[in-house]
Amino acid sequence: MIELTRRGLIAGAAATTLLPNVVRAQSSQVVVGTWGGDYGDLLRDGVDHAIMKLAGIDVLQDISGPVPRRTKLLAERQNRRGSMDVACLADFDMFAATQQNALEAVNETNVPRLAKVLPFLRKGSSIPQIYSAHTIVYNTNRVPTPPKSLNDLWDPKYRGKLGLSDFLFTTNTAFAAIAGGGSMTNFEPAKKKLMEWRSLDVKVLSSTEAVAAALKSEEIWFTIIAAARGFMWKQAGIPLGHVIAEEGAFPTLYEAAVPRNARNKENGLKYLDAMLQPAAQKVFATKMGYVPTVSDAPLEPDLDKQINFSEAERERFWKPDFAYLAAQQAAMLDFWNKDFKG
């Protein structure tokens, strides 16, 4: 028989009194795995403070790059509890997490704002937060007539004036594949077109920032990058435009999801809903040039003209086969490094 001492009873009573406070403290937080920089700042201003804080929920940002964030999400999926309540990832990385059954299903019951998401962006395990498309971005002073076709990027008169981000090797390979007659499930034609680019003195730049610097100095006149990025650089004073070629463009989508083993799953789902609020969507449109993913976040006409896509343009968006891309990624990178760059 266990003897219940007076001190033990007092301690037990104290613990019982404190327990609701502990539970409240845990349930009033949400940990969001995200990028830092402009993205993290806009989340903090447009979602964390403007929406979640008013609801009594404190947001803790877990800032890292997309690769370590995806790695952490997948590594923790067998744990009873993960370290993130929300994971923000690009569509390709989110596909990998979905394939590993690491994400909570989302629907209009647990994320009511899903009802406003544009149909072509809907998924079952994540919300589409913002989107744009990798397009041809060009210097409007040096190229007064916008290019019409992807093959304009192989025109000898522009020798040495195309610059590509090394980081976007998958996107660049996709453009080369389509220009060569391939598809989203056949990148083999990209090899010939990449080597043709090499013979035309294409510049491979080490980072997105290096691409911006080369456009600003007019070392290059063209690049392949998100239209949203071109908008940001234009706002910074570089004379740029973007065009969806007649062959189409590569959509780029940033998503958010709740891990199946999130500690504060309920708050994680509330966070997803907050990311889809019109005010939060418009912050990213105004500051970063990404298009809202919901139907009830209309933009000012001038901004809409600069960053949005017509229905006809969206019809020309390619539909990436992420399973194919995942299977081919190592081979693509090997050819990119050894043959194209080497």
Coordinates of C-alpha atoms in Angstrom, one line a residue:
M1 CA 0.0 0.0 0.0
I2 CA 1.3 3.4 -0.9
E3 CA 1.2 6.0 1.8
L4 CA -0.2 9.4 0.7
T5 CA 1.7 12.0 2.7
R6 CA 0.4 15.5 3.3
R7 CA 3.4 16.8 1.2
G8 CA 2.5 14.4 -1.6
L9 CA -1.1 15.5 -1.6
I10 CA -0.1 19.1 -1.8
A11 CA 2.3 18.4 -4.7
G12 CA -0.3 16.4 -6.5
A13 CA -2.9 19.2 -6.1
A14 CA -0.4 21.8 -7.4
A15 CA 0.4 19.6 -10.4
T16 CA -3.3 19.3 -11.2
T17 CA -3.8 23.0 -10.9
L18 CA -0.9 23.7 -13.2
L19 CA -1.8 21.1 -15.8
P20 CA -4.5 23.1 -17.7
N21 CA -2.0 26.0 -18.0
V22 CA 0.6 23.7 -19.5
V23 CA -1.9 22.4 -22.0
R24 CA -3.0 25.9 -22.8
A25 CA 0.7 27.0 -23.4
Q26 CA 1.2 24.1 -25.8
S27 CA -2.0 24.6 -27.7
S28 CA -1.3 28.4 -28.1
Q29 CA 1.7 27.8 -30.2
V30 CA 2.4 26.6 -33.7
V31 CA 5.9 25.8 -35.2
V32 CA 6.2 26.7 -38.8
G33 CA 9.1 25.4 -40.9
T34 CA 9.9 28.0 -43.5
W35 CA 12.4 30.0 -45.5
G36 CA 13.9 33.1 -43.9
G37 CA 14.5 36.4 -45.8
D38 CA 11.7 38.2 -47.6
Y39 CA 9.5 35.1 -47.4
G40 CA 9.8 34.6 -43.7
D41 CA 9.3 38.3 -43.1
L42 CA 6.1 38.4 -45.1
L43 CA 4.8 35.4 -43.3
R44 CA 5.6 37.1 -40.0
D45 CA 3.8 40.3 -41.0
G46 CA 0.9 39.0 -43.0
V47 CA 0.0 35.8 -41.2
D48 CA 1.8 35.4 -37.8
H49 CA 1.1 38.8 -36.5
A50 CA -1.9 40.0 -38.5
I51 CA -4.0 36.8 -38.1
M52 CA -2.6 34.2 -35.7
K53 CA -1.5 36.5 -32.9
L54 CA -5.0 38.0 -32.9
A55 CA -6.4 34.5 -32.5
G56 CA -4.2 34.0 -29.4
I57 CA -1.7 31.7 -31.2
D58 CA 2.1 32.4 -31.1
V59 CA 4.0 31.4 -34.1
L60 CA 7.6 30.1 -33.9
Q61 CA 9.4 30.1 -37.2
D62 CA 11.8 27.2 -37.8
I63 CA 14.0 28.7 -40.5
S64 CA 16.1 26.6 -42.8
G65 CA 16.7 25.8 -46.5
P66 CA 14.2 23.6 -48.4
V67 CA 16.5 20.5 -48.5
P68 CA 17.1 20.2 -44.8
R69 CA 13.5 21.0 -44.1
R70 CA 12.2 18.3 -46.4
T71 CA 14.9 15.9 -44.9
K72 CA 13.7 16.7 -41.3
L73 CA 10.1 16.2 -42.3
L74 CA 10.8 12.8 -43.8
A75 CA 13.2 11.7 -41.1
E76 CA 10.7 12.5 -38.3
R77 CA 7.7 10.8 -39.9
Q78 CA 8.1 7.6 -37.8
N79 CA 8.4 9.6 -34.6
R80 CA 5.4 9.9 -32.3
R81 CA 5.7 13.7 -32.5
G82 CA 7.5 15.8 -35.1
S83 CA 9.2 19.1 -34.5
M84 CA 7.1 21.1 -37.0
D85 CA 3.3 21.8 -37.0
V86 CA 3.5 23.4 -40.5
A87 CA 6.0 22.7 -43.3
C88 CA 6.4 25.2 -46.2
L89 CA 7.9 23.6 -49.3
A90 CA 7.9 24.0 -53.1
D91 CA 5.7 21.6 -55.0
F92 CA 8.4 19.2 -55.9
D93 CA 9.5 18.7 -52.3
M94 CA 5.9 18.5 -51.1
F95 CA 5.3 15.7 -53.7
A96 CA 8.1 13.7 -52.0
A97 CA 6.5 14.2 -48.6
T98 CA 3.1 13.2 -49.9
Q99 CA 4.6 10.0 -51.4
Q100 CA 6.0 9.0 -48.0
N101 CA 2.6 9.5 -46.4
A102 CA 4.1 12.2 -44.1
L103 CA 1.2 14.7 -44.4
E104 CA -2.2 15.2 -42.9
A105 CA -5.1 15.2 -45.4
V106 CA -6.7 18.6 -45.9
N107 CA -10.3 19.3 -46.8
E108 CA -12.9 22.0 -46.5
T109 CA -13.8 20.8 -43.0
N110 CA -10.4 21.2 -41.4
V111 CA -9.2 24.1 -43.7
P112 CA -12.4 26.0 -44.7
R113 CA -10.6 28.4 -47.0
L114 CA -9.9 25.5 -49.4
A115 CA -13.3 26.2 -50.8
K116 CA -11.8 29.4 -52.3
V117 CA -8.7 27.8 -53.8
L118 CA -8.5 27.8 -57.6
P119 CA -9.5 24.4 -58.9
F120 CA -6.4 23.7 -60.9
L121 CA -4.2 24.2 -57.8
R122 CA -6.1 21.9 -55.4
K123 CA -4.3 19.0 -53.8
G124 CA -5.3 16.5 -51.0
S125 CA -2.4 16.9 -48.5
S126 CA -1.3 20.5 -48.8
I127 CA -2.5 24.0 -49.6
P128 CA -1.2 26.0 -52.5
Q129 CA 0.0 29.2 -50.9
I130 CA 1.3 31.3 -53.8
Y131 CA 2.2 30.6 -57.4
S132 CA 4.0 31.9 -60.4
A133 CA 5.7 30.4 -63.5
H134 CA 9.2 30.1 -64.7
T135 CA 9.2 32.1 -67.9
I136 CA 11.5 34.0 -70.2
V137 CA 12.5 37.2 -68.4
Y138 CA 14.2 39.8 -70.6
N139 CA 15.7 43.3 -70.7
T140 CA 13.0 45.5 -72.3
N141 CA 15.6 48.1 -73.4
R142 CA 17.8 45.6 -75.2
V143 CA 15.0 43.4 -76.5
P144 CA 12.1 45.8 -77.4
T145 CA 10.2 43.1 -79.2
P146 CA 9.3 40.3 -76.7
P147 CA 10.4 36.8 -77.8
K148 CA 7.6 34.5 -78.9
S149 CA 9.1 31.1 -78.9
L150 CA 11.5 29.2 -76.6
N151 CA 13.7 28.8 -79.7
D152 CA 14.3 32.5 -79.7
L153 CA 16.7 31.7 -76.8
W154 CA 18.9 29.8 -79.3
D155 CA 19.0 32.6 -81.8
P156 CA 22.7 33.2 -82.7
K157 CA 22.2 37.0 -82.6
Y158 CA 21.8 36.7 -78.8
R159 CA 25.1 34.8 -78.4
G160 CA 26.4 35.2 -74.9
K161 CA 23.3 37.2 -73.7
L162 CA 21.5 34.3 -72.1
G163 CA 22.2 33.7 -68.4
L164 CA 20.9 30.7 -66.5
S165 CA 20.8 30.1 -62.7
D166 CA 22.8 27.0 -61.8
F167 CA 20.3 26.4 -59.0
L168 CA 17.5 26.0 -61.6
F169 CA 19.0 23.2 -63.5
T170 CA 15.7 21.2 -63.6
T171 CA 13.8 24.1 -65.0
N172 CA 16.4 25.0 -67.5
T173 CA 16.5 21.3 -68.6
A174 CA 12.7 21.3 -69.0
F175 CA 12.9 24.4 -71.2
A176 CA 15.6 22.7 -73.3
A177 CA 13.6 19.5 -73.5
I178 CA 10.4 21.2 -74.7
A179 CA 12.3 23.3 -77.2
G180 CA 13.8 20.1 -78.6
G181 CA 10.5 18.4 -79.0
G182 CA 10.4 16.6 -75.7
S183 CA 7.8 16.6 -72.9
M184 CA 7.4 16.5 -69.2
T185 CA 8.0 12.8 -69.4
N186 CA 10.8 12.9 -71.9
F187 CA 13.8 15.1 -71.2
E188 CA 16.1 13.2 -73.6
P189 CA 15.9 16.0 -76.3
A190 CA 17.3 18.4 -73.7
K191 CA 20.8 17.1 -74.1
K192 CA 21.2 18.3 -77.7
K193 CA 19.6 21.7 -76.9
L194 CA 21.8 22.2 -73.8
M195 CA 24.9 21.5 -75.9
E196 CA 23.7 24.0 -78.5
W197 CA 23.3 26.6 -75.7
R198 CA 26.9 25.8 -74.7
S199 CA 28.1 26.5 -78.2
L200 CA 26.3 29.9 -78.0
D201 CA 28.3 30.9 -74.9
V202 CA 25.4 30.7 -72.5
K203 CA 26.4 31.9 -69.0
V204 CA 25.7 29.7 -66.0
L205 CA 25.5 31.9 -62.9
S206 CA 26.0 30.6 -59.4
S207 CA 22.9 32.1 -57.7
T208 CA 19.7 34.0 -58.2
E209 CA 21.4 37.1 -56.9
A210 CA 24.1 36.6 -59.6
V211 CA 21.5 36.5 -62.3
A212 CA 20.0 39.8 -61.0
A213 CA 23.4 41.4 -61.0
A214 CA 24.1 40.2 -64.6
L215 CA 20.7 41.6 -65.8
K216 CA 21.4 44.9 -64.1
S217 CA 24.8 45.3 -65.6
E218 CA 23.4 44.1 -69.0
E219 CA 26.0 41.4 -69.2
I220 CA 22.9 39.2 -70.0
W221 CA 19.6 40.2 -71.6
F222 CA 17.6 37.0 -71.0
T223 CA 17.1 34.5 -68.3
I224 CA 14.7 31.7 -67.3
I225 CA 13.2 32.4 -63.9
A226 CA 9.9 32.9 -62.1
A227 CA 7.9 35.9 -63.4
A228 CA 7.5 36.9 -59.8
R229 CA 11.3 37.2 -59.4
G230 CA 11.4 39.4 -62.5
F231 CA 8.7 41.6 -61.0
M232 CA 10.8 42.1 -57.8
W233 CA 13.8 43.0 -59.9
K234 CA 11.8 45.4 -62.0
Q235 CA 10.6 47.1 -58.8
A236 CA 14.2 47.5 -57.9
G237 CA 14.8 49.4 -61.1
I238 CA 16.0 46.8 -63.7
P239 CA 14.0 47.3 -67.0
L240 CA 12.5 43.8 -67.3
G241 CA 9.5 42.1 -68.8
H242 CA 8.4 38.4 -68.9
V243 CA 6.7 36.4 -71.6
I244 CA 4.9 33.0 -71.7
A245 CA 6.3 31.5 -74.9
E246 CA 4.0 29.9 -77.4
E247 CA 5.2 26.5 -76.2
G248 CA 4.3 27.3 -72.6
A249 CA 6.0 27.7 -69.2
F250 CA 6.9 25.8 -66.1
P251 CA 4.6 26.6 -63.2
T252 CA 6.1 27.1 -59.8
L253 CA 4.0 26.6 -56.7
Y254 CA 4.8 27.1 -53.0
E255 CA 2.7 25.0 -50.6
A256 CA 2.2 24.4 -46.9
A257 CA 1.1 21.2 -45.1
V258 CA 0.7 19.8 -41.6
P259 CA 2.8 16.7 -40.7
R260 CA 0.7 13.7 -39.7
N261 CA 2.6 13.7 -36.4
A262 CA 2.5 17.4 -35.6
R263 CA 2.3 18.3 -31.9
N264 CA -0.2 21.1 -32.5
K265 CA -2.1 19.7 -35.5
E266 CA -5.2 21.8 -34.8
N267 CA -3.2 25.0 -34.8
G268 CA -1.3 23.9 -37.9
L269 CA -4.5 23.5 -39.8
K270 CA -5.6 27.0 -38.6
Y271 CA -2.3 28.3 -39.9
L272 CA -3.0 26.8 -43.3
D273 CA -6.4 28.5 -43.3
A274 CA -4.8 31.8 -42.4
M275 CA -2.3 31.6 -45.3
L276 CA -5.3 31.5 -47.6
Q277 CA -6.9 34.6 -46.3
P278 CA -7.2 37.4 -48.9
A279 CA -5.1 39.8 -46.9
A280 CA -2.2 37.3 -46.5
Q281 CA -2.3 36.4 -50.2
K282 CA -2.2 40.1 -51.2
V283 CA 0.9 40.8 -49.1
F284 CA 2.9 38.2 -51.2
A285 CA 1.5 39.6 -54.4
T286 CA 2.4 43.2 -53.6
K287 CA 5.8 42.5 -52.2
M288 CA 7.1 39.5 -54.1
G289 CA 4.9 39.3 -57.2
Y290 CA 3.4 35.9 -56.5
V291 CA -0.2 35.3 -57.7
P292 CA -2.9 34.5 -55.1
T293 CA -4.2 31.0 -55.2
V294 CA -7.7 31.9 -54.1
S295 CA -10.6 33.3 -56.0
D296 CA -11.5 36.1 -53.6
A297 CA -8.2 38.1 -53.5
P298 CA -8.5 40.5 -56.4
L299 CA -5.5 42.6 -57.1
E300 CA -5.3 46.2 -58.2
P301 CA -5.5 46.3 -62.0
D302 CA -1.9 47.5 -62.6
L303 CA -0.5 44.9 -60.3
D304 CA -2.7 42.2 -61.8
K305 CA -1.5 43.1 -65.2
Q306 CA 2.2 42.8 -64.1
I307 CA 2.1 39.5 -62.2
N308 CA -1.0 37.5 -63.2
F309 CA -1.6 35.1 -66.1
S310 CA -4.5 35.0 -68.5
E311 CA -6.6 31.9 -68.8
A312 CA -5.0 31.3 -72.2
E313 CA -1.5 31.5 -70.6
R314 CA -2.4 29.1 -67.8
E315 CA -3.7 26.7 -70.4
R316 CA -0.2 26.6 -71.8
F317 CA 1.4 25.8 -68.4
W318 CA 3.2 22.5 -68.5
K319 CA 2.0 19.8 -66.1
P320 CA 5.2 18.5 -64.4
D321 CA 5.3 14.7 -63.7
F322 CA 7.0 14.8 -60.3
A323 CA 7.6 11.1 -60.3
Y324 CA 9.4 11.3 -63.6
L325 CA 11.4 14.3 -62.3
A326 CA 12.4 12.5 -59.1
A327 CA 13.5 9.5 -61.1
Q328 CA 15.5 11.6 -63.5
Q329 CA 17.0 14.2 -61.2
A330 CA 20.3 12.5 -60.6
A331 CA 20.9 11.9 -64.3
M332 CA 19.8 15.4 -65.2
L333 CA 22.3 16.9 -62.7
D334 CA 25.1 14.7 -63.8
F335 CA 24.6 15.8 -67.5
W336 CA 24.2 19.4 -66.4
N337 CA 27.5 19.4 -64.5
K338 CA 29.7 17.1 -66.6
D339 CA 28.6 17.7 -70.1
F340 CA 26.8 21.0 -70.3
K341 CA 28.9 23.0 -67.7
G342 CA 32.1 20.9 -67.9

